[in-house]
Amino acid sequence: MRAETIHYSILPASPEAHLFEVICTVDAPDPAGQRFALPAWIPGSYMIREFARHIVRIEATSRGRRVALEKIDKHTWRAAPCAGPLTVTCEIYAWDLSVRAAHLDQTHGFFNGPSVFLRVLGQEDRPCTVDIRPPRGARYRRWRVATALARAGAREHGFGVYRAADYDDLIDHPVEMGTFTLAAFRACGVPHEIAITGVHDADLARLTRDLKRVCEWHIRFFGEPAPMDRYVFLLTVVGDGYGGLEHRASTALLASRADLPYRGMKATTEGYRRFLGLVSHEYFHTWNVKRIKPAAFAPYDLDRENYTRLLWAFEGFTSYYDDLALVRCGLIDAAQYRELVAKNVTTVLAGSGRRKQSVAESSFDAWIKYYRQDENAPNAVASYYVKGALVGLALDLTIRTRTQGRRSLDDVMRALWRRYGKRGRGVGERDVERVADAVTGLRLGAFFRDAVYGTKDLPLARLLAQAGLDLKPQTGPDAVSLGVRTAAAPDGVKLVNVHDGGAAQAAGLSAGDVMIAVDGLRVTHDSLQSLLARHRAGDVVQVHAFRRDELIARRVRLARAGPPQYELVDQARPKTDSRRLRRRWLGA
Ligand code: ZN
């Protein structure tokens, strides 16, 4: 048994130079020449990242002798044939403070397996051990380890040996090392912990109390017992940051420290709501995408793009349930939930990309479009996250209405869990629709054709009205617009996006231009709106701007304001049916 295990060790060899030393030992290398590869991407983040570009040095040895290592493509090496054991040692540069790769300095180390552990081709199914070693030197005496990897000799939170069932398991447990704050709680009996890296003043009692509530809601939603023995939140706090990546028994999170609750904080601030939404999102993924997963991901092909048209169900529905869980478990109130839905509607309706790309197409092209957005993205890309969440909302309300409240999207999710997730079966490209029809007894083909494969706007106003809610545009009738999204620049106002068909585009202004004056008066990000407010649609204003270092002047004919901000309000006298539907939907 032992002879078949792949052994890894990882050492923060040089924190000041951001270098990990990673060693991989294979007892029985391929007699034809063992090949090794580093993944091109990390599951959950659909972009080719080519982690091999961070390998600074790599060499192979066997029984004390150098073995020739030939590089055969951008991320694959082949060792000369040799008797085992064969050891490959790499030095890997780790300076990416995100949830996706690796980061190392004198304050902490963090890594995701795909960015550091070589895959031993042909031996991916073998069990692995990994010796996580502490950096050398007295200054690192207090460092400890947080990870959901199973221990195999290491003490709890200690350096030492951990194990994984196979390569897929090995790379699905990010590891944090350093002097993080640690807090623990149980959710439905399952031990959970949160390790917080970075300067913070978080109220741990409130944090663990609220996280427990979210986690228990999700576990009960899919049904006990939870599919994991323990769960770890690895949270890095920074001045300004936001992100998360899901794993089978943990998640790596990046958040702004101001978003965490502080001692004595009474209300749920907008920032904290955002943080709880992130936690809820990644935790829901423990089921939806880590276990209920597209057939295209079973198994992952780590060498190249893995195409699926289903991310609207895996990211979109997860985005629908992340906020919905918060209102259902009572962490936010119905008014706050209405605001979140209205904000999503505003975001989706603001971009004309929704008319050009369906959420199924957006899923398929995630690798080259959603994940690689440029200044034209609002004009070209539909978000399978935000629009996907609204597809979830529309589908849920459609099912609830058409079945007189007997069925909901909850039943569809639970059926997907029972039929696919629990059994380890991949979800085929049209299976979500099939399961939805089967579970509800409805024929939902037309819904999916328009909402998922089409570019028609969702009938949200009608559906929300059936839940006793009115979706209302907020912009006044005389508001005017340039048709741009802007950001403050040191010398003026930078055009971040220029919307198709808007006034700025018609006048020849482009994303990247920095506006410096309107009608001969200097303009700033703060003064732009008040300058525009003095005009009506049809008025022409003179705009001066810099494109690169060249001054340009353009006459801009102001247009009626573009897509409005929406708000969602309670109907004054909702029907009894609507009240009942809403009570069941929001659980309030
Ligand atoms: Zn997600």
XYZ file of C-alpha atoms and ligand atoms in Angstrom:
589
model
C 0.000 0.000 0.000
C 2.697 2.422 1.015
C 4.665 1.863 -2.184
C 1.743 3.198 -4.204
C 1.471 6.470 -2.350
C 2.714 9.712 -3.953
C 4.657 11.777 -1.431
C 4.765 15.552 -1.465
C 6.409 18.047 0.803
C 6.037 21.806 0.786
C 8.382 24.196 2.557
C 8.169 27.994 2.702
C 11.871 27.998 1.794
C 12.282 31.724 1.430
C 9.364 33.846 2.638
C 11.238 37.078 1.889
C 11.660 36.003 -1.749
C 8.116 34.484 -1.838
C 9.422 31.026 -2.720
C 7.968 27.650 -1.776
C 10.063 24.546 -2.308
C 7.809 21.678 -3.340
C 9.033 18.106 -3.617
C 7.157 15.224 -5.233
C 8.381 11.655 -4.839
C 7.054 8.772 -6.958
C 7.985 5.276 -5.837
C 7.080 3.559 -9.093
C 7.647 5.968 -12.005
C 6.461 5.127 -15.502
C 9.246 2.937 -16.994
C 8.808 4.793 -20.293
C 9.637 8.102 -18.598
C 7.363 9.614 -15.936
C 5.501 12.750 -16.934
C 4.496 15.508 -14.520
C 2.206 18.487 -15.118
C 0.914 21.498 -13.239
C -2.778 22.341 -13.872
C -3.627 25.127 -16.308
C -6.567 26.267 -14.146
C -8.120 25.868 -10.715
C -11.624 24.354 -10.535
C -14.207 26.985 -9.628
C -12.405 29.784 -11.445
C -12.957 29.332 -15.154
C -9.881 30.884 -16.677
C -6.618 29.450 -17.984
C -4.044 30.624 -15.453
C -1.029 28.532 -16.445
C 0.305 28.088 -12.926
C 3.509 26.600 -14.398
C 4.652 30.113 -15.209
C 5.513 30.542 -11.516
C 7.934 27.604 -11.451
C 11.343 29.212 -11.109
C 13.479 26.081 -10.976
C 12.740 22.375 -11.393
C 14.954 19.293 -11.267
C 14.650 15.531 -10.868
C 16.787 13.035 -8.979
C 16.718 9.325 -8.250
C 18.794 7.604 -5.591
C 21.029 10.664 -5.262
C 21.609 11.041 -9.025
C 20.337 13.756 -11.346
C 17.681 12.542 -13.816
C 17.162 14.439 -17.049
C 13.867 16.330 -17.135
C 12.583 17.419 -20.522
C 9.878 20.058 -20.850
C 7.376 18.884 -23.459
C 4.761 21.645 -23.378
C 4.020 24.785 -21.372
C 3.163 22.844 -18.203
C 4.353 19.262 -18.703
C 7.742 17.643 -18.074
C 9.023 14.132 -18.745
C 11.750 12.526 -16.652
C 14.207 10.135 -18.275
C 13.314 6.477 -17.575
C 14.659 5.403 -14.194
C 13.977 2.999 -11.341
C 12.093 4.527 -8.425
C 11.904 6.386 -6.292
C 11.943 9.467 -8.520
C 11.951 12.879 -6.874
C 11.104 16.177 -8.548
C 11.933 19.382 -6.697
C 10.555 22.757 -7.737
C 10.901 26.269 -6.514
C 7.641 28.164 -6.963
C 7.147 31.909 -6.795
C 4.099 32.763 -4.652
C 3.001 36.385 -4.719
C -0.670 36.350 -5.711
C -2.857 37.601 -2.880
C -6.075 36.123 -4.220
C -8.118 33.028 -3.418
C -6.836 31.269 -6.560
C -3.088 30.702 -6.372
C -0.394 31.058 -3.699
C 1.051 33.816 -1.528
C 4.023 33.800 0.818
C 5.821 36.431 2.842
C 7.133 36.811 6.371
C 3.599 37.246 7.774
C 1.907 34.142 6.337
C 1.773 31.519 3.624
C -1.233 30.391 1.602
C -1.510 27.977 -1.272
C -3.996 26.186 -3.477
C -2.864 22.716 -4.561
C -3.235 23.312 -8.341
C -0.634 26.079 -8.194
C 2.009 24.048 -6.320
C 1.519 20.271 -6.559
C 2.689 18.518 -9.735
C 0.284 15.944 -11.089
C 1.921 12.580 -11.676
C 0.408 11.597 -15.019
C -1.163 8.159 -15.015
C -1.006 7.973 -11.218
C -3.688 10.538 -10.353
C -5.762 7.908 -8.514
C -3.045 7.017 -6.028
C -3.306 8.210 -2.434
C -1.045 11.105 -1.510
C 0.696 12.352 1.583
C 1.932 15.892 1.995
C 4.416 17.026 4.596
C 3.645 20.683 5.304
C 6.852 22.074 6.772
C 7.376 25.263 8.787
C 9.704 27.980 7.543
C 13.156 27.942 9.149
C 13.955 30.493 11.840
C 12.833 31.627 15.269
C 10.574 34.366 13.916
C 8.180 31.703 12.579
C 7.915 29.824 15.894
C 4.264 30.742 16.390
C 3.063 29.750 12.929
C 0.409 27.083 12.662
C -1.673 25.505 9.891
C -5.350 25.676 8.894
C -6.712 23.357 6.220
C -9.452 20.802 5.613
C -6.845 18.235 4.477
C -6.996 15.080 6.597
C -4.176 14.783 9.155
C -1.786 11.827 8.939
C 0.554 12.469 11.821
C 0.358 16.265 12.024
C -1.122 17.617 15.242
C -4.306 19.674 15.033
C -3.338 23.009 13.387
C 0.254 21.769 13.333
C 2.888 21.363 10.659
C 3.532 17.764 9.645
C 2.032 15.099 7.450
C -1.453 15.311 5.928
C -3.052 12.925 3.447
C -5.433 12.852 0.502
C -7.306 10.020 -1.198
C -5.994 11.007 -4.658
C -4.728 14.009 -6.611
C -8.235 15.482 -7.005
C -8.624 15.425 -3.212
C -5.097 16.781 -2.661
C -5.724 19.935 -4.687
C -9.186 20.650 -3.245
C -8.002 21.798 0.205
C -6.222 25.143 0.287
C -3.774 25.629 3.160
C -3.117 28.689 5.287
C -0.072 28.974 7.560
C 0.841 31.789 9.897
C -0.484 33.444 13.052
C -4.151 33.636 12.035
C -7.008 34.086 14.501
C -8.989 30.902 14.943
C -12.625 30.505 15.980
C -14.736 27.360 15.987
C -18.397 26.372 16.061
C -20.583 23.403 15.250
C -23.290 23.423 12.594
C -25.747 20.502 12.850
C -23.052 18.757 14.853
C -20.304 19.189 12.231
C -17.157 20.986 13.463
C -16.522 24.244 11.584
C -13.687 26.696 11.996
C -12.708 30.072 10.619
C -9.075 31.156 10.373
C -8.649 34.904 9.866
C -5.399 36.223 8.392
C -4.598 39.940 8.368
C -5.132 42.808 10.781
C -8.728 42.883 12.025
C -10.918 43.714 15.008
C -13.741 41.299 14.218
C -16.319 40.361 16.832
C -15.704 36.617 16.782
C -18.709 35.789 18.939
C -21.077 37.465 16.495
C -19.257 36.091 13.486
C -19.426 32.474 14.628
C -23.030 32.869 15.778
C -24.093 34.224 12.382
C -22.018 31.731 10.369
C -23.521 28.872 12.331
C -26.968 30.102 11.369
C -26.102 30.272 7.675
C -24.379 26.871 7.664
C -27.225 25.135 9.487
C -29.732 26.598 7.065
C -27.819 25.157 4.096
C -27.282 21.743 5.707
C -30.987 21.457 6.543
C -31.954 22.708 3.087
C -30.287 19.711 1.419
C -30.952 17.429 4.375
C -28.828 16.051 7.192
C -26.288 14.607 7.479
C -23.952 17.180 5.906
C -21.727 15.674 3.195
C -18.476 16.711 4.971
C -16.995 15.698 8.369
C -15.622 19.141 9.044
C -15.452 22.500 7.303
C -12.897 25.324 7.279
C -13.290 28.984 6.265
C -9.884 30.451 5.338
C -10.430 34.204 5.422
C -7.875 36.824 4.448
C -8.818 40.401 5.321
C -7.368 43.390 3.479
C -8.165 47.094 3.131
C -10.228 46.574 0.039
C -10.948 43.179 -1.449
C -13.673 40.674 -2.213
C -13.611 37.115 -3.472
C -14.174 33.499 -2.668
C -13.426 30.072 -4.071
C -15.347 26.970 -3.116
C -13.920 23.580 -2.174
C -15.450 20.307 -0.958
C -14.835 20.963 2.742
C -13.499 24.501 2.886
C -13.465 27.838 1.146
C -10.857 30.543 0.674
C -12.288 34.028 1.165
C -10.902 37.508 0.657
C -12.797 40.393 2.276
C -12.430 43.990 3.340
C -11.739 44.289 7.059
C -14.371 47.010 7.341
C -17.009 44.481 6.252
C -16.509 42.320 9.348
C -18.630 42.985 12.442
C -16.889 44.832 15.279
C -17.645 44.489 18.969
C -20.695 46.540 19.837
C -21.928 46.737 16.236
C -25.711 46.483 16.466
C -26.950 46.656 12.909
C -26.124 44.469 9.947
C -24.162 46.939 7.835
C -24.182 46.771 4.058
C -20.582 45.551 4.183
C -21.383 42.772 6.623
C -24.374 41.772 4.527
C -22.000 41.509 1.552
C -19.634 39.359 3.620
C -22.433 37.062 4.811
C -23.630 36.788 1.212
C -20.134 35.665 0.173
C -19.981 33.086 2.966
C -23.450 31.824 2.071
C -22.518 31.616 -1.627
C -19.350 29.565 -1.149
C -21.020 27.321 1.414
C -23.960 26.523 -0.908
C -21.337 25.410 -3.452
C -20.397 22.584 -1.038
C -23.437 20.913 -2.625
C -24.054 22.850 -5.837
C -20.926 22.452 -8.021
C -18.623 20.538 -5.676
C -20.954 17.518 -5.520
C -23.854 18.263 -7.867
C -21.550 19.049 -10.785
C -21.677 19.282 -14.565
C -20.788 16.003 -16.294
C -18.167 18.112 -18.089
C -16.341 18.446 -14.739
C -16.456 14.776 -13.816
C -13.532 14.458 -13.855
C -11.949 17.875 -14.425
C -9.528 18.107 -17.320
C -6.839 20.246 -15.729
C -4.873 20.755 -18.948
C -7.416 22.866 -20.785
C -10.775 24.644 -20.758
C -13.702 22.476 -19.573
C -16.773 23.583 -21.478
C -20.273 23.532 -20.042
C -23.376 25.611 -20.774
C -24.578 25.076 -17.211
C -22.834 27.748 -15.121
C -26.155 29.649 -14.878
C -27.346 26.724 -12.720
C -24.143 26.287 -10.722
C -23.150 29.932 -10.252
C -26.487 31.609 -10.976
C -28.646 29.432 -8.714
C -25.935 29.601 -6.046
C -26.108 33.394 -6.335
C -29.897 33.193 -5.974
C -29.737 31.054 -2.857
C -26.871 32.962 -1.186
C -29.045 35.996 -0.407
C -32.268 34.011 -0.118
C -30.683 31.912 2.651
C -29.850 35.092 4.586
C -33.463 36.257 4.630
C -34.844 32.786 5.278
C -32.555 32.258 8.254
C -33.331 35.726 9.582
C -29.905 37.386 9.204
C -31.376 40.055 6.958
C -34.960 41.285 6.840
C -37.411 41.252 3.934
C -36.719 44.925 3.126
C -32.986 44.251 2.840
C -33.693 41.253 0.640
C -35.890 43.351 -1.639
C -33.002 45.817 -2.016
C -30.628 43.041 -3.048
C -33.048 41.722 -5.681
C -33.693 45.234 -7.027
C -29.947 45.819 -7.270
C -29.513 42.656 -9.333
C -32.342 43.704 -11.650
C -30.718 47.136 -12.095
C -27.335 45.544 -12.866
C -28.711 43.119 -15.434
C -30.884 45.676 -17.223
C -28.032 48.206 -17.385
C -25.953 46.161 -19.830
C -26.945 45.604 -23.466
C -24.762 42.463 -23.420
C -27.846 40.634 -22.165
C -29.408 41.093 -25.612
C -26.413 39.551 -27.371
C -25.457 36.602 -25.204
C -27.641 34.067 -23.405
C -26.593 32.772 -19.993
C -25.949 29.361 -21.597
C -23.557 30.985 -24.096
C -22.025 33.079 -21.333
C -21.335 29.861 -19.371
C -19.662 28.238 -22.368
C -17.518 31.299 -23.069
C -16.691 32.036 -19.404
C -13.031 31.266 -20.184
C -12.652 34.018 -22.746
C -15.418 36.474 -21.859
C -16.876 36.613 -18.339
C -13.474 35.943 -16.750
C -11.603 38.214 -19.128
C -13.786 41.286 -19.212
C -12.606 44.405 -20.913
C -14.107 47.888 -21.174
C -16.704 46.621 -23.684
C -18.026 43.846 -21.407
C -21.367 45.558 -20.533
C -22.077 45.762 -24.270
C -21.096 42.169 -24.993
C -21.401 39.874 -21.980
C -24.375 38.552 -19.983
C -23.465 37.521 -16.435
C -24.328 33.919 -15.663
C -23.971 35.012 -12.020
C -26.288 37.999 -11.794
C -28.664 37.132 -14.621
C -28.312 33.490 -13.560
C -29.548 34.470 -10.075
C -32.553 36.187 -11.643
C -33.214 33.103 -13.778
C -33.294 31.177 -10.477
C -35.707 33.727 -8.986
C -37.941 33.692 -12.076
C -37.958 29.898 -12.205
C -38.735 29.631 -8.492
C -41.653 32.073 -8.738
C -42.904 30.396 -11.944
C -42.950 26.982 -10.299
C -44.570 28.306 -7.118
C -47.276 30.120 -9.047
C -48.037 27.368 -11.529
C -48.173 24.627 -8.887
C -50.249 26.755 -6.451
C -47.349 26.625 -4.006
C -47.001 22.838 -3.994
C -43.542 22.869 -5.589
C -40.584 25.235 -5.797
C -37.000 25.473 -6.997
C -36.054 24.071 -3.570
C -37.565 20.737 -4.628
C -35.582 20.831 -7.875
C -32.301 21.490 -6.015
C -32.984 18.695 -3.549
C -33.799 16.304 -6.410
C -30.530 17.246 -8.131
C -28.741 16.497 -4.859
C -30.414 13.091 -4.440
C -30.135 11.990 -8.070
C -26.710 13.391 -8.972
C -24.726 14.879 -6.070
C -25.221 12.076 -3.591
C -24.553 9.412 -6.213
C -21.496 11.093 -7.718
C -23.179 11.330 -11.150
C -22.393 14.266 -13.409
C -25.294 16.497 -14.484
C -25.810 16.349 -18.272
C -26.210 19.575 -20.210
C -30.051 19.356 -20.325
C -30.597 17.476 -17.049
C -31.518 20.501 -14.917
C -34.484 21.091 -17.213
C -35.441 17.422 -17.173
C -35.341 17.269 -13.391
C -37.324 20.517 -13.116
C -40.099 19.090 -15.326
C -40.104 15.755 -13.512
C -40.199 17.234 -10.010
C -42.826 19.890 -10.671
C -45.022 18.037 -13.170
C -44.862 21.179 -15.331
C -43.584 21.618 -18.871
C -40.973 24.306 -18.446
C -39.412 24.091 -21.921
C -40.595 27.539 -22.967
C -39.200 29.056 -19.781
C -35.730 27.593 -20.365
C -35.806 28.479 -24.070
C -36.336 32.161 -23.283
C -34.534 32.562 -19.968
C -31.497 30.331 -20.442
C -30.958 29.901 -24.187
C -32.551 33.164 -25.281
C -31.899 36.839 -24.729
C -35.426 38.041 -23.914
C -35.759 39.957 -20.668
C -37.171 37.845 -17.837
C -40.831 38.524 -16.928
C -39.797 39.575 -13.429
C -42.256 42.411 -12.907
C -45.171 40.030 -13.555
C -43.728 37.232 -11.414
C -42.837 39.500 -8.491
C -46.328 41.008 -8.623
C -47.675 37.522 -7.966
C -45.632 37.574 -4.764
C -47.154 40.926 -3.779
C -44.146 42.999 -4.864
C -43.965 45.838 -7.384
C -40.784 46.381 -9.393
C -40.470 50.115 -10.029
C -37.993 52.234 -11.982
C -36.694 55.110 -9.861
C -35.222 57.597 -12.331
C -37.205 60.773 -12.896
C -38.606 61.438 -16.393
C -36.294 64.431 -17.089
C -33.000 62.826 -16.096
C -30.347 62.939 -18.833
C -27.438 60.678 -19.430
C -24.102 60.442 -21.194
C -24.419 56.651 -21.426
C -21.191 55.936 -19.563
C -19.884 54.481 -16.341
C -17.219 56.690 -14.826
C -14.513 56.688 -12.185
C -12.633 59.532 -10.535
C -9.266 60.276 -12.148
C -6.600 62.661 -10.732
C -7.248 65.223 -13.465
C -10.905 64.653 -14.291
C -13.439 61.895 -14.913
C -12.395 58.641 -16.516
C -14.852 56.838 -18.786
C -14.749 53.222 -17.630
C -17.451 51.862 -19.957
C -19.168 53.559 -22.864
C -22.571 52.008 -23.421
C -23.809 51.026 -26.870
C -26.211 53.565 -28.294
C -25.487 56.166 -25.615
C -24.777 59.889 -26.055
C -21.032 59.623 -25.398
C -20.560 56.838 -27.934
C -22.519 58.766 -30.588
C -20.272 61.788 -30.027
C -17.095 59.742 -30.385
C -15.989 59.452 -26.763
C -14.388 56.140 -25.795
C -13.646 54.056 -22.734
C -10.338 55.230 -21.302
C -10.897 58.897 -22.234
C -10.521 61.321 -19.325
C -13.086 64.119 -19.424
C -11.664 67.361 -18.061
C -14.331 69.979 -18.877
C -18.008 70.344 -19.766
C -18.957 73.619 -21.462
C -15.587 75.110 -20.543
C -15.831 74.290 -16.841
C -13.584 71.819 -15.123
C -15.421 68.634 -14.289
C -14.793 66.161 -11.486
C -16.402 62.860 -10.655
C -18.422 64.675 -7.964
C -19.524 67.621 -10.074
C -20.505 65.719 -13.233
C -23.996 64.743 -12.074
C -24.881 68.250 -10.875
C -23.636 69.697 -14.188
C -25.810 67.241 -16.127
C -28.825 67.790 -13.874
C -29.108 71.379 -15.215
C -29.796 70.020 -18.727
C -32.575 68.312 -20.640
C -32.510 65.576 -23.212
C -31.543 67.054 -26.586
C -29.235 69.749 -25.138
C -25.760 69.800 -26.635
C -22.741 70.213 -24.372
C -19.108 70.737 -25.295
C -16.849 68.111 -23.717
C -13.080 68.333 -23.507
C -11.198 65.139 -22.787
C -7.798 63.567 -23.063
C -7.385 60.416 -25.132
C -3.917 59.241 -24.147
C -2.053 62.601 -24.118
C -4.064 64.198 -26.901
C -6.748 66.774 -26.146
C -10.025 66.186 -27.964
C -13.223 68.250 -28.065
C -16.626 66.715 -28.776
C -20.152 68.049 -28.933
C -22.401 65.654 -27.050
C -26.173 65.620 -27.552
C -27.541 64.523 -24.181
C -30.007 61.666 -24.211
C -32.784 60.562 -21.914
C -31.362 58.692 -18.970
C -30.507 55.107 -19.781
C -31.746 52.071 -17.885
C -33.032 53.196 -14.488
C -32.308 51.998 -10.998
C -35.071 49.710 -9.822
C -36.698 49.346 -6.459
C -38.915 46.591 -5.183
C -41.825 47.655 -2.982
C -44.597 45.906 -1.133
C -48.009 46.170 -2.752
C -50.408 48.161 -0.610
C -53.074 45.457 -0.688
C -51.610 42.167 -1.849
C -54.010 39.317 -2.601
C -54.267 36.464 -0.140
C -52.598 34.131 -2.663
C -49.687 36.540 -3.050
C -49.258 36.822 0.701
C -49.221 33.042 1.040
C -46.785 32.632 -1.838
C -44.421 35.189 -0.345
C -44.578 33.654 3.110
C -43.571 30.273 1.735
C -40.923 31.752 -0.554
C -39.145 34.004 1.935
C -40.027 32.001 5.008
C -41.025 35.203 6.786
Zn -19.678 30.794 -7.052
